[in-house]
XYZ file of C-alpha atoms in Angstrom:
601
model
C 46.417 -55.596 -53.864
C 48.004 -52.782 -51.661
C 48.219 -53.073 -47.905
C 46.084 -50.939 -45.754
C 47.641 -47.804 -44.199
C 48.365 -47.734 -40.381
C 45.753 -46.173 -38.257
C 46.125 -42.260 -38.359
C 47.180 -40.415 -35.318
C 44.549 -38.437 -33.344
C 43.949 -34.943 -34.540
C 45.374 -33.540 -31.452
C 48.937 -35.208 -32.269
C 48.485 -34.827 -35.936
C 47.448 -30.994 -35.987
C 50.993 -29.363 -36.373
C 51.661 -31.559 -39.204
C 48.395 -30.637 -40.812
C 48.990 -27.088 -40.337
C 52.374 -27.372 -42.135
C 50.853 -29.007 -45.033
C 48.082 -26.570 -45.296
C 50.686 -23.769 -45.076
C 52.981 -25.436 -47.699
C 55.720 -25.941 -45.374
C 55.434 -29.691 -45.718
C 54.338 -31.782 -48.668
C 50.881 -33.616 -48.585
C 50.829 -37.532 -49.058
C 47.938 -37.186 -51.664
C 46.584 -34.447 -53.414
C 43.233 -34.663 -55.453
C 42.828 -31.669 -57.727
C 40.127 -30.335 -59.915
C 37.193 -31.907 -58.118
C 33.498 -30.732 -57.168
C 33.619 -30.673 -53.601
C 30.341 -31.693 -51.830
C 30.285 -29.771 -48.720
C 27.827 -31.333 -46.276
C 28.487 -28.440 -43.717
C 27.351 -25.679 -46.223
C 25.217 -27.690 -48.260
C 27.006 -26.554 -51.378
C 28.918 -28.170 -54.426
C 31.946 -26.174 -55.136
C 33.715 -26.710 -58.389
C 37.416 -26.454 -58.990
C 38.413 -27.631 -55.427
C 41.811 -29.299 -54.521
C 42.163 -31.539 -51.497
C 45.255 -32.222 -49.525
C 45.726 -35.316 -47.323
C 48.587 -36.046 -45.015
C 48.778 -38.669 -42.412
C 45.223 -40.161 -43.267
C 43.583 -36.842 -42.604
C 42.488 -33.993 -44.734
C 44.874 -30.983 -44.260
C 43.579 -28.552 -46.900
C 40.460 -28.033 -48.859
C 40.273 -25.211 -51.320
C 40.941 -23.854 -54.774
C 44.405 -24.718 -55.170
C 46.392 -27.101 -53.160
C 49.513 -26.779 -55.518
C 51.551 -25.478 -52.491
C 51.214 -28.825 -50.856
C 52.445 -30.851 -53.700
C 56.210 -32.065 -52.996
C 58.659 -34.533 -54.557
C 56.657 -37.491 -52.816
C 53.240 -36.412 -53.272
C 50.783 -38.404 -55.280
C 48.400 -36.417 -57.355
C 45.184 -37.530 -58.644
C 43.138 -35.506 -61.158
C 39.513 -35.645 -60.534
C 38.579 -34.314 -63.723
C 35.624 -32.260 -62.528
C 34.088 -35.346 -60.767
C 32.426 -35.067 -57.407
C 34.133 -35.187 -54.054
C 31.857 -36.985 -51.551
C 32.459 -37.921 -47.906
C 32.734 -41.583 -47.250
C 29.265 -42.978 -46.444
C 28.223 -43.893 -43.040
C 25.676 -46.722 -42.004
C 24.140 -45.390 -38.865
C 22.719 -48.710 -37.581
C 23.262 -52.322 -38.960
C 24.080 -55.783 -37.871
C 26.954 -57.501 -39.655
C 25.633 -60.912 -38.820
C 22.496 -60.175 -40.955
C 24.953 -60.208 -43.763
C 25.729 -63.834 -43.120
C 29.540 -63.094 -42.985
C 32.003 -61.647 -40.434
C 32.950 -58.047 -40.087
C 36.157 -58.669 -42.183
C 33.877 -59.928 -45.364
C 31.179 -57.307 -44.664
C 33.799 -54.627 -45.077
C 35.260 -56.324 -48.237
C 31.838 -56.345 -49.837
C 30.867 -52.727 -48.997
C 33.956 -50.610 -49.279
C 33.529 -50.852 -53.267
C 30.145 -49.128 -52.616
C 31.528 -46.249 -50.756
C 30.750 -47.278 -47.143
C 33.696 -46.090 -45.085
C 32.068 -45.969 -41.597
C 29.556 -48.459 -39.934
C 27.930 -48.505 -36.682
C 27.309 -52.056 -35.568
C 25.253 -53.412 -33.161
C 26.302 -57.132 -32.571
C 23.456 -58.171 -30.371
C 22.982 -61.247 -32.609
C 26.120 -62.982 -31.512
C 25.692 -61.481 -27.979
C 22.455 -63.616 -27.834
C 24.328 -66.801 -28.519
C 27.741 -66.029 -26.951
C 27.087 -63.301 -24.472
C 29.933 -60.561 -23.786
C 32.736 -62.697 -25.148
C 30.884 -62.640 -28.425
C 30.802 -59.065 -28.434
C 34.392 -58.758 -27.682
C 35.254 -61.144 -30.519
C 33.485 -58.660 -33.213
C 34.797 -55.488 -31.468
C 38.214 -56.701 -31.750
C 37.745 -57.803 -35.388
C 36.242 -54.152 -36.050
C 39.344 -52.530 -34.646
C 41.455 -54.201 -37.123
C 39.488 -53.082 -40.126
C 40.976 -50.441 -42.735
C 37.455 -48.372 -42.365
C 35.885 -47.072 -39.434
C 33.793 -49.877 -37.732
C 32.309 -48.537 -34.292
C 30.340 -50.839 -32.071
C 27.209 -50.209 -29.975
C 27.260 -52.504 -26.980
C 24.140 -54.671 -27.145
C 21.349 -53.486 -24.679
C 18.683 -56.195 -24.585
C 20.039 -59.761 -24.230
C 17.445 -61.266 -24.073
C 15.454 -58.672 -26.011
C 12.147 -59.481 -23.802
C 12.780 -61.238 -20.449
C 10.301 -63.556 -19.722
C 9.212 -63.980 -23.351
C 12.148 -65.942 -24.594
C 15.362 -67.416 -23.407
C 18.488 -66.706 -25.477
C 21.914 -68.492 -25.294
C 23.281 -65.886 -23.156
C 22.374 -62.834 -20.831
C 23.872 -59.361 -20.405
C 23.741 -57.181 -17.246
C 24.183 -53.715 -16.398
C 27.650 -54.562 -15.171
C 28.490 -55.824 -18.658
C 27.395 -52.578 -20.243
C 29.470 -50.715 -18.068
C 32.379 -52.652 -18.394
C 31.939 -52.455 -22.191
C 31.809 -48.603 -22.291
C 35.468 -48.605 -21.449
C 36.446 -50.698 -24.510
C 38.143 -48.428 -27.150
C 35.844 -49.041 -30.127
C 32.420 -48.986 -28.268
C 30.530 -45.817 -29.467
C 27.440 -46.320 -27.436
C 24.480 -48.559 -26.470
C 22.859 -50.610 -29.075
C 19.121 -50.242 -29.919
C 17.139 -50.375 -26.634
C 14.243 -52.900 -27.915
C 12.726 -53.459 -24.370
C 10.560 -50.267 -24.816
C 7.921 -51.188 -22.216
C 10.626 -51.826 -19.885
C 12.039 -48.379 -20.418
C 8.550 -46.660 -20.049
C 8.097 -48.720 -16.626
C 11.323 -47.860 -15.373
C 12.908 -51.510 -15.345
C 16.033 -51.198 -13.302
C 18.172 -53.224 -16.047
C 17.060 -50.615 -18.848
C 17.569 -47.482 -17.027
C 20.675 -48.876 -15.346
C 22.192 -49.565 -18.987
C 21.075 -46.257 -20.288
C 22.531 -44.416 -17.114
C 25.824 -46.180 -17.585
C 25.974 -44.992 -21.214
C 24.983 -41.633 -20.579
C 27.733 -41.327 -17.798
C 30.280 -42.635 -20.411
C 29.287 -39.611 -22.771
C 28.195 -42.080 -25.302
C 24.952 -42.275 -27.578
C 21.948 -44.404 -26.419
C 20.530 -46.123 -29.558
C 16.649 -46.603 -29.764
C 14.042 -49.059 -30.772
C 10.451 -48.035 -30.266
C 8.550 -50.610 -32.348
C 4.960 -49.586 -31.562
C 2.471 -47.421 -33.474
C 1.332 -45.999 -30.118
C 2.545 -42.362 -30.158
C 0.869 -41.699 -26.662
C 2.069 -41.911 -23.117
C 4.372 -45.069 -23.574
C 6.288 -43.166 -26.545
C 6.709 -40.073 -24.342
C 7.947 -42.091 -21.590
C 10.466 -44.187 -23.550
C 11.821 -40.986 -24.901
C 12.168 -39.410 -21.527
C 14.163 -42.482 -20.394
C 17.014 -41.573 -22.807
C 17.054 -43.251 -26.248
C 18.328 -40.707 -28.727
C 17.194 -42.408 -32.303
C 14.992 -44.783 -33.671
C 14.936 -46.846 -36.844
C 11.558 -48.482 -36.257
C 9.395 -46.210 -37.681
C 7.252 -46.847 -40.802
C 4.965 -43.887 -41.362
C 5.734 -40.140 -41.701
C 4.122 -39.480 -38.365
C 6.380 -41.796 -36.875
C 9.378 -39.857 -38.142
C 7.654 -36.454 -37.255
C 7.045 -37.506 -33.817
C 10.520 -38.657 -32.993
C 12.163 -35.428 -34.369
C 9.935 -33.336 -32.454
C 10.850 -35.158 -29.278
C 14.502 -34.312 -29.952
C 15.282 -37.807 -31.385
C 17.083 -38.630 -34.698
C 14.765 -40.356 -37.153
C 16.585 -43.195 -38.743
C 15.111 -44.293 -42.073
C 16.229 -47.686 -43.027
C 16.518 -49.368 -46.514
C 17.564 -52.816 -45.906
C 17.238 -56.194 -47.922
C 13.689 -56.330 -46.620
C 12.814 -53.216 -44.767
C 11.672 -50.295 -47.035
C 10.892 -47.529 -44.737
C 12.474 -44.661 -46.174
C 9.841 -43.491 -48.979
C 6.806 -43.122 -46.335
C 9.025 -41.493 -43.651
C 10.821 -39.055 -45.704
C 7.554 -36.941 -46.456
C 8.361 -35.508 -43.122
C 11.077 -33.633 -44.850
C 9.791 -33.236 -48.421
C 6.214 -32.654 -47.477
C 6.086 -31.486 -43.911
C 9.262 -29.404 -44.258
C 11.156 -30.753 -41.279
C 14.694 -30.028 -40.849
C 16.712 -32.809 -42.658
C 19.581 -32.512 -40.360
C 17.614 -34.612 -37.791
C 17.128 -37.586 -40.295
C 19.646 -40.071 -40.653
C 19.907 -42.952 -43.336
C 20.778 -46.608 -42.298
C 20.294 -50.314 -43.638
C 19.502 -52.091 -40.390
C 19.889 -55.620 -41.987
C 21.294 -56.346 -45.528
C 22.068 -59.820 -46.309
C 25.224 -60.586 -48.562
C 23.079 -61.068 -51.747
C 21.965 -57.303 -51.513
C 25.602 -56.275 -50.755
C 27.048 -58.009 -53.802
C 24.420 -57.303 -56.200
C 22.729 -54.152 -55.272
C 25.028 -52.191 -52.900
C 24.840 -50.862 -49.396
C 24.700 -47.149 -48.395
C 24.996 -45.846 -51.922
C 21.860 -48.076 -52.518
C 20.098 -46.100 -49.644
C 21.223 -42.801 -50.707
C 20.239 -43.247 -54.202
C 16.810 -44.364 -53.112
C 16.325 -41.426 -50.951
C 17.112 -39.155 -54.038
C 14.810 -40.991 -55.915
C 11.922 -39.911 -53.279
C 12.513 -36.026 -53.988
C 15.494 -35.353 -51.690
C 18.539 -33.024 -53.317
C 21.420 -35.173 -53.668
C 23.375 -33.054 -50.974
C 20.670 -33.606 -48.527
C 20.528 -37.285 -48.832
C 24.222 -37.263 -48.577
C 24.181 -35.283 -45.431
C 21.853 -37.770 -44.152
C 24.424 -40.533 -44.684
C 27.402 -38.721 -43.610
C 27.516 -35.532 -41.443
C 24.054 -36.328 -39.817
C 25.321 -39.560 -38.584
C 28.839 -38.476 -37.475
C 27.203 -35.503 -35.376
C 24.682 -37.811 -33.889
C 27.568 -40.173 -32.604
C 29.456 -37.359 -31.464
C 32.217 -37.802 -34.164
C 31.835 -34.712 -36.198
C 35.454 -33.728 -35.666
C 36.299 -37.142 -36.998
C 33.989 -38.632 -39.729
C 31.398 -37.376 -41.926
C 32.683 -34.530 -43.938
C 35.588 -33.469 -46.137
C 37.018 -30.826 -43.961
C 40.330 -30.222 -42.177
C 41.350 -32.616 -39.644
C 38.846 -35.230 -40.262
C 39.750 -38.733 -41.477
C 40.378 -38.500 -45.205
C 37.440 -40.672 -46.128
C 36.111 -39.709 -49.444
C 34.644 -40.855 -52.804
C 35.175 -39.866 -56.404
C 31.708 -39.917 -58.109
C 30.909 -39.376 -61.628
C 27.220 -39.059 -61.350
C 25.875 -37.641 -58.141
C 22.252 -38.617 -58.292
C 22.888 -42.118 -59.452
C 25.770 -42.301 -56.962
C 28.101 -43.750 -59.432
C 31.380 -44.343 -57.418
C 34.391 -44.568 -59.367
C 37.132 -44.592 -56.426
C 36.909 -45.061 -52.747
C 39.446 -43.655 -50.166
C 39.813 -44.517 -46.509
C 42.160 -42.782 -44.226
C 43.899 -41.323 -47.275
C 44.401 -44.864 -48.935
C 42.439 -46.009 -52.137
C 40.711 -48.771 -51.123
C 38.435 -49.523 -54.211
C 38.428 -48.586 -57.921
C 35.818 -49.131 -60.472
C 33.696 -51.177 -58.088
C 36.511 -53.480 -57.223
C 38.478 -53.806 -53.849
C 41.905 -52.649 -54.276
C 43.595 -53.375 -51.062
C 44.260 -56.682 -48.972
C 42.239 -57.354 -45.766
C 43.662 -60.303 -44.024
C 41.069 -63.045 -42.805
C 40.111 -62.855 -38.969
C 40.132 -66.168 -37.473
C 37.364 -66.717 -35.165
C 38.178 -69.240 -32.047
C 36.679 -72.791 -31.775
C 34.613 -71.541 -28.889
C 32.633 -69.464 -31.345
C 31.521 -72.508 -33.374
C 29.559 -75.777 -32.752
C 26.871 -73.668 -30.955
C 23.787 -75.673 -32.493
C 22.713 -77.859 -29.560
C 19.739 -79.827 -30.536
C 20.039 -82.439 -27.797
C 18.366 -85.148 -30.178
C 17.564 -86.098 -33.674
C 13.992 -84.402 -34.561
C 11.366 -86.412 -36.264
C 8.168 -85.491 -38.373
C 5.916 -86.309 -35.161
C 7.579 -83.227 -33.342
C 5.628 -81.000 -35.477
C 2.319 -82.676 -34.889
C -0.368 -80.023 -33.497
C -2.829 -81.957 -31.408
C -6.563 -80.546 -31.808
C -8.858 -80.301 -28.988
C -10.755 -83.446 -28.078
C -13.471 -84.154 -30.690
C -12.867 -81.321 -32.991
C -13.364 -81.307 -36.816
C -12.194 -77.801 -37.287
C -10.271 -75.276 -35.179
C -9.638 -71.519 -35.052
C -6.159 -70.678 -34.786
C -3.844 -67.629 -34.527
C -1.565 -67.091 -37.552
C 1.445 -64.994 -37.740
C 0.958 -62.819 -40.914
C 4.002 -61.695 -42.890
C 3.974 -58.236 -44.336
C 6.241 -57.759 -47.366
C 9.142 -55.389 -47.056
C 8.315 -54.418 -43.403
C 9.522 -55.996 -39.982
C 6.261 -56.109 -38.223
C 3.680 -58.922 -38.712
C -0.072 -59.030 -38.522
C -1.983 -61.192 -35.938
C -4.489 -63.305 -38.411
C -6.900 -66.050 -37.592
C -7.838 -69.149 -39.639
C -10.158 -72.045 -39.621
C -8.312 -75.067 -39.986
C -9.421 -78.693 -40.642
C -8.728 -81.648 -38.076
C -7.301 -84.951 -39.520
C -6.846 -87.816 -37.457
C -6.846 -85.543 -34.309
C -4.169 -83.272 -35.503
C -4.523 -79.791 -36.935
C -3.796 -79.779 -40.721
C -2.125 -76.970 -42.687
C -3.932 -75.087 -45.660
C -1.600 -74.458 -48.271
C -4.558 -73.572 -50.618
C -5.079 -70.481 -48.314
C -1.450 -69.934 -47.706
C -1.173 -71.195 -44.127
C 1.689 -73.336 -43.248
C 3.458 -74.477 -40.145
C 6.058 -72.812 -38.212
C 7.976 -74.161 -35.303
C 10.895 -72.867 -33.062
C 13.317 -75.371 -31.812
C 15.370 -74.695 -28.908
C 19.292 -74.922 -29.835
C 21.401 -73.283 -26.892
C 20.870 -75.727 -24.167
C 19.890 -78.886 -26.140
C 16.512 -79.168 -24.359
C 14.890 -80.722 -27.547
C 12.202 -78.131 -26.853
C 9.711 -77.436 -30.047
C 7.187 -74.630 -30.229
C 4.539 -75.177 -33.038
C 2.124 -72.579 -34.752
C 1.251 -71.251 -38.126
C 2.171 -68.576 -40.392
C 0.868 -66.899 -43.676
C 2.468 -64.937 -46.341
C 5.203 -67.086 -47.799
C 2.981 -68.674 -50.678
C 4.685 -72.101 -50.364
C 2.693 -74.700 -52.454
C 5.198 -77.482 -52.813
C 6.273 -79.865 -50.054
C 9.081 -78.094 -48.336
C 10.779 -76.786 -45.328
C 13.210 -73.813 -44.709
C 15.006 -73.990 -41.474
C 17.355 -71.292 -40.014
C 19.481 -70.719 -36.813
C 19.455 -67.037 -37.574
C 16.135 -66.189 -35.601
C 16.113 -62.810 -34.234
C 16.823 -62.016 -31.378
C 17.323 -65.116 -29.250
C 18.495 -67.285 -32.205
C 17.024 -70.639 -31.760
C 16.059 -72.291 -35.026
C 12.911 -71.282 -37.065
C 11.513 -73.853 -39.356
C 8.811 -73.012 -41.786
C 7.332 -75.796 -43.999
C 4.406 -77.578 -45.612
C 6.017 -80.979 -44.929
C 6.646 -82.187 -41.555
C 8.960 -84.767 -42.768
C 11.089 -81.851 -44.401
C 10.876 -79.851 -41.492
C 12.560 -82.488 -39.372
C 15.165 -83.088 -42.019
C 16.074 -79.226 -42.109
C 16.436 -78.828 -38.584
C 18.564 -81.980 -38.290
C 20.831 -80.740 -41.206
C 21.536 -77.463 -39.337
C 22.704 -79.412 -36.245
C 25.227 -81.282 -38.584
C 26.757 -78.328 -40.081
C 26.583 -75.927 -36.978
C 24.097 -73.622 -38.013
C 23.106 -71.675 -41.188
C 20.032 -71.928 -43.387
C 18.783 -74.790 -45.282
C 15.617 -75.748 -47.637
C 14.477 -79.333 -48.151
C 12.002 -80.652 -50.612
C 10.297 -84.094 -50.642
C 13.426 -85.370 -48.576
C 15.937 -83.662 -50.681
C 18.377 -80.842 -49.973
C 17.876 -77.799 -52.549
C 20.081 -75.248 -50.932
C 22.313 -74.551 -47.905
C 24.352 -71.548 -46.653
C 26.509 -72.896 -43.854
C 27.022 -70.444 -40.903
C 29.211 -71.997 -38.368
C 30.258 -69.030 -36.598
C 27.633 -68.724 -33.556
C 25.184 -70.279 -36.106
C 25.046 -66.715 -37.526
C 28.002 -66.184 -39.861
C 29.736 -67.818 -42.646
C 33.469 -67.970 -42.621
C 33.542 -67.916 -46.506
C 34.006 -64.937 -48.872
C 31.104 -62.750 -49.285
C 30.809 -63.652 -53.024
C 30.527 -67.247 -52.215
C 27.977 -66.812 -49.647
C 26.037 -64.407 -51.861
C 26.031 -67.297 -54.562
C 24.678 -69.911 -52.047
C 22.230 -67.141 -50.689
C 20.912 -66.800 -54.414
C 20.525 -70.473 -54.696
C 18.281 -70.526 -51.588
C 16.267 -67.538 -52.993
C 15.629 -69.515 -56.114
C 15.004 -72.673 -54.355
C 12.093 -70.599 -52.330
C 10.654 -69.184 -55.616
C 10.506 -72.705 -56.877
C 8.181 -73.654 -53.790
C 5.950 -70.867 -54.769
C 7.332 -67.919 -52.724
C 7.439 -64.775 -54.444
C 8.123 -62.448 -51.507
C 10.965 -59.883 -51.893
C 13.954 -61.185 -49.695
C 11.731 -63.860 -47.895
C 14.546 -65.217 -46.128
C 14.926 -61.964 -44.012
C 11.155 -62.114 -43.231
C 11.768 -65.802 -42.125
C 14.515 -64.699 -39.894
C 12.509 -62.221 -38.047
C 9.439 -64.365 -37.100
C 10.719 -64.800 -33.474
C 11.505 -61.183 -32.873
C 9.236 -60.765 -29.731
C 9.924 -56.994 -29.555
C 8.084 -56.022 -32.933
C 4.160 -56.383 -33.140
C 2.161 -57.910 -33.654
C 2.333 -61.930 -33.412
C 5.798 -63.888 -32.954
C 6.776 -67.260 -31.807
C 9.504 -67.971 -29.284
C 10.561 -70.997 -26.976
C 8.012 -69.844 -24.550
C 5.053 -69.982 -26.934
C 3.008 -67.806 -29.250
C 3.605 -64.055 -28.288
C 1.198 -61.146 -28.688
C 3.764 -58.317 -29.026
C 0.955 -55.570 -28.479
C 0.130 -56.862 -25.007
C 3.653 -58.513 -24.374
C 1.869 -61.830 -23.379
C 1.762 -65.482 -24.463
C -1.508 -66.395 -26.060
C -2.909 -69.677 -26.957
C -2.514 -71.083 -30.440
C -6.196 -71.862 -30.370
C -8.774 -68.882 -30.447
């Protein structure tokens, strides 16, 4: 495998050389001939185009680059194939891939992703500002553009959960000076913004003063005054819409509507109707993944998958590509660096043989071929995480089955309880109710009606605290339990099961391995994905992690779960900033009112 190229000089320093190449006074490093130029600025596909690259940047884009070919110039014949800008993921969390930044890049580069805008608020909730710095520094070392958004809400909902760390306005202001910070990560505390919470307004102000982009996260269906107050507070985009009216409302208020297709979030088809049916300007729509786990990356793709899906929903290929390239670059104030094949920009491009199917033959980043035929073509050295980033699962004690007992009110034979209802392929949950029997003074599960137990186990301070509740939607029928130290956003341990004994075994196993996700059935471990880095990421290769994740998915199916990407649904059950009902270390949380509620109705 070839080594990656050094980072290109800034355009201002490289401009005179680019001019000389464009004029034929100096040779290009690489010329790609006879391509169909997918021009995202004009919306055209221009046949018979040559592209000349020098110093990792585009120097000439036109009908004949013969004048830029010298003795040392490498020439590639595109053979009439499409020349597409490298794809950009506008909002995502590397940690949700179960792997490090390095391994995430290894997985997505063959799928045409050359720019990622990452929000490392998962590791921030465990390790605080030092954790963000670790991922920031790893991102700088990558052969593609990995830009970092400074996490804004750690914890995501103060008072409703306790994370392993806390970020302040001063932390955000400090990070804005780091070389690879592109803006503020999704501002999830939307009630705080509308209420002029000083932390939220202070973080947004620090970002605006730095001239950087403020990421949004308005996870409410209420488009009334709270929404208007949120927009007035400064967030510039939002990826939490699930309906066409959500996307339309955001665009009308000057925000960018980010439409996500992740491993378990399918929000493109409904919202793209704002363009295909309502005729809104597509330049204000951006594609992203938000969360993709390793199995999706290895088997299905990344941003190529999202673009392909958008095209299938009725978009012209060029329009869909704009939403994954130029629109993203413009939003983050990087139009002169990324997002198009045009002079001066970083030479990130794809050679594509079928545009509608996004069949990517070759991937170039900064003028270097990074992948060919779906295989990585370069060497990316592993990034070593320090010992301080590991051994973060602190249970304080061994758990036992009795820790998951739920005592019924005195004398009750049946109780009505609140139940978290999982919605397939969406991040929101439903607030359900169920009548459950009481056996020997304890509330019993009802697996015949798909009601099993969920518990959140504190894992940052070693308090031994356990919060118990009920969940519906997974369909587990066998005796089992699945536990995960990935539990957005505070990242305690979530365990869901039909067997209290298996629940205890699963949680204790994560304490032994330092975090990850594990499934037990009848006392036997059926699947395990170790994630020792902050209890969030594996230090193994993406394909190895994907194989372990596949084994986990199959084990979940054997237990009766047929949900698409059920693990992703599992990992969001403690996300107390997305309605309707969630669990935290504080208790059961009604996210429509942002209040703790009783388990019993």
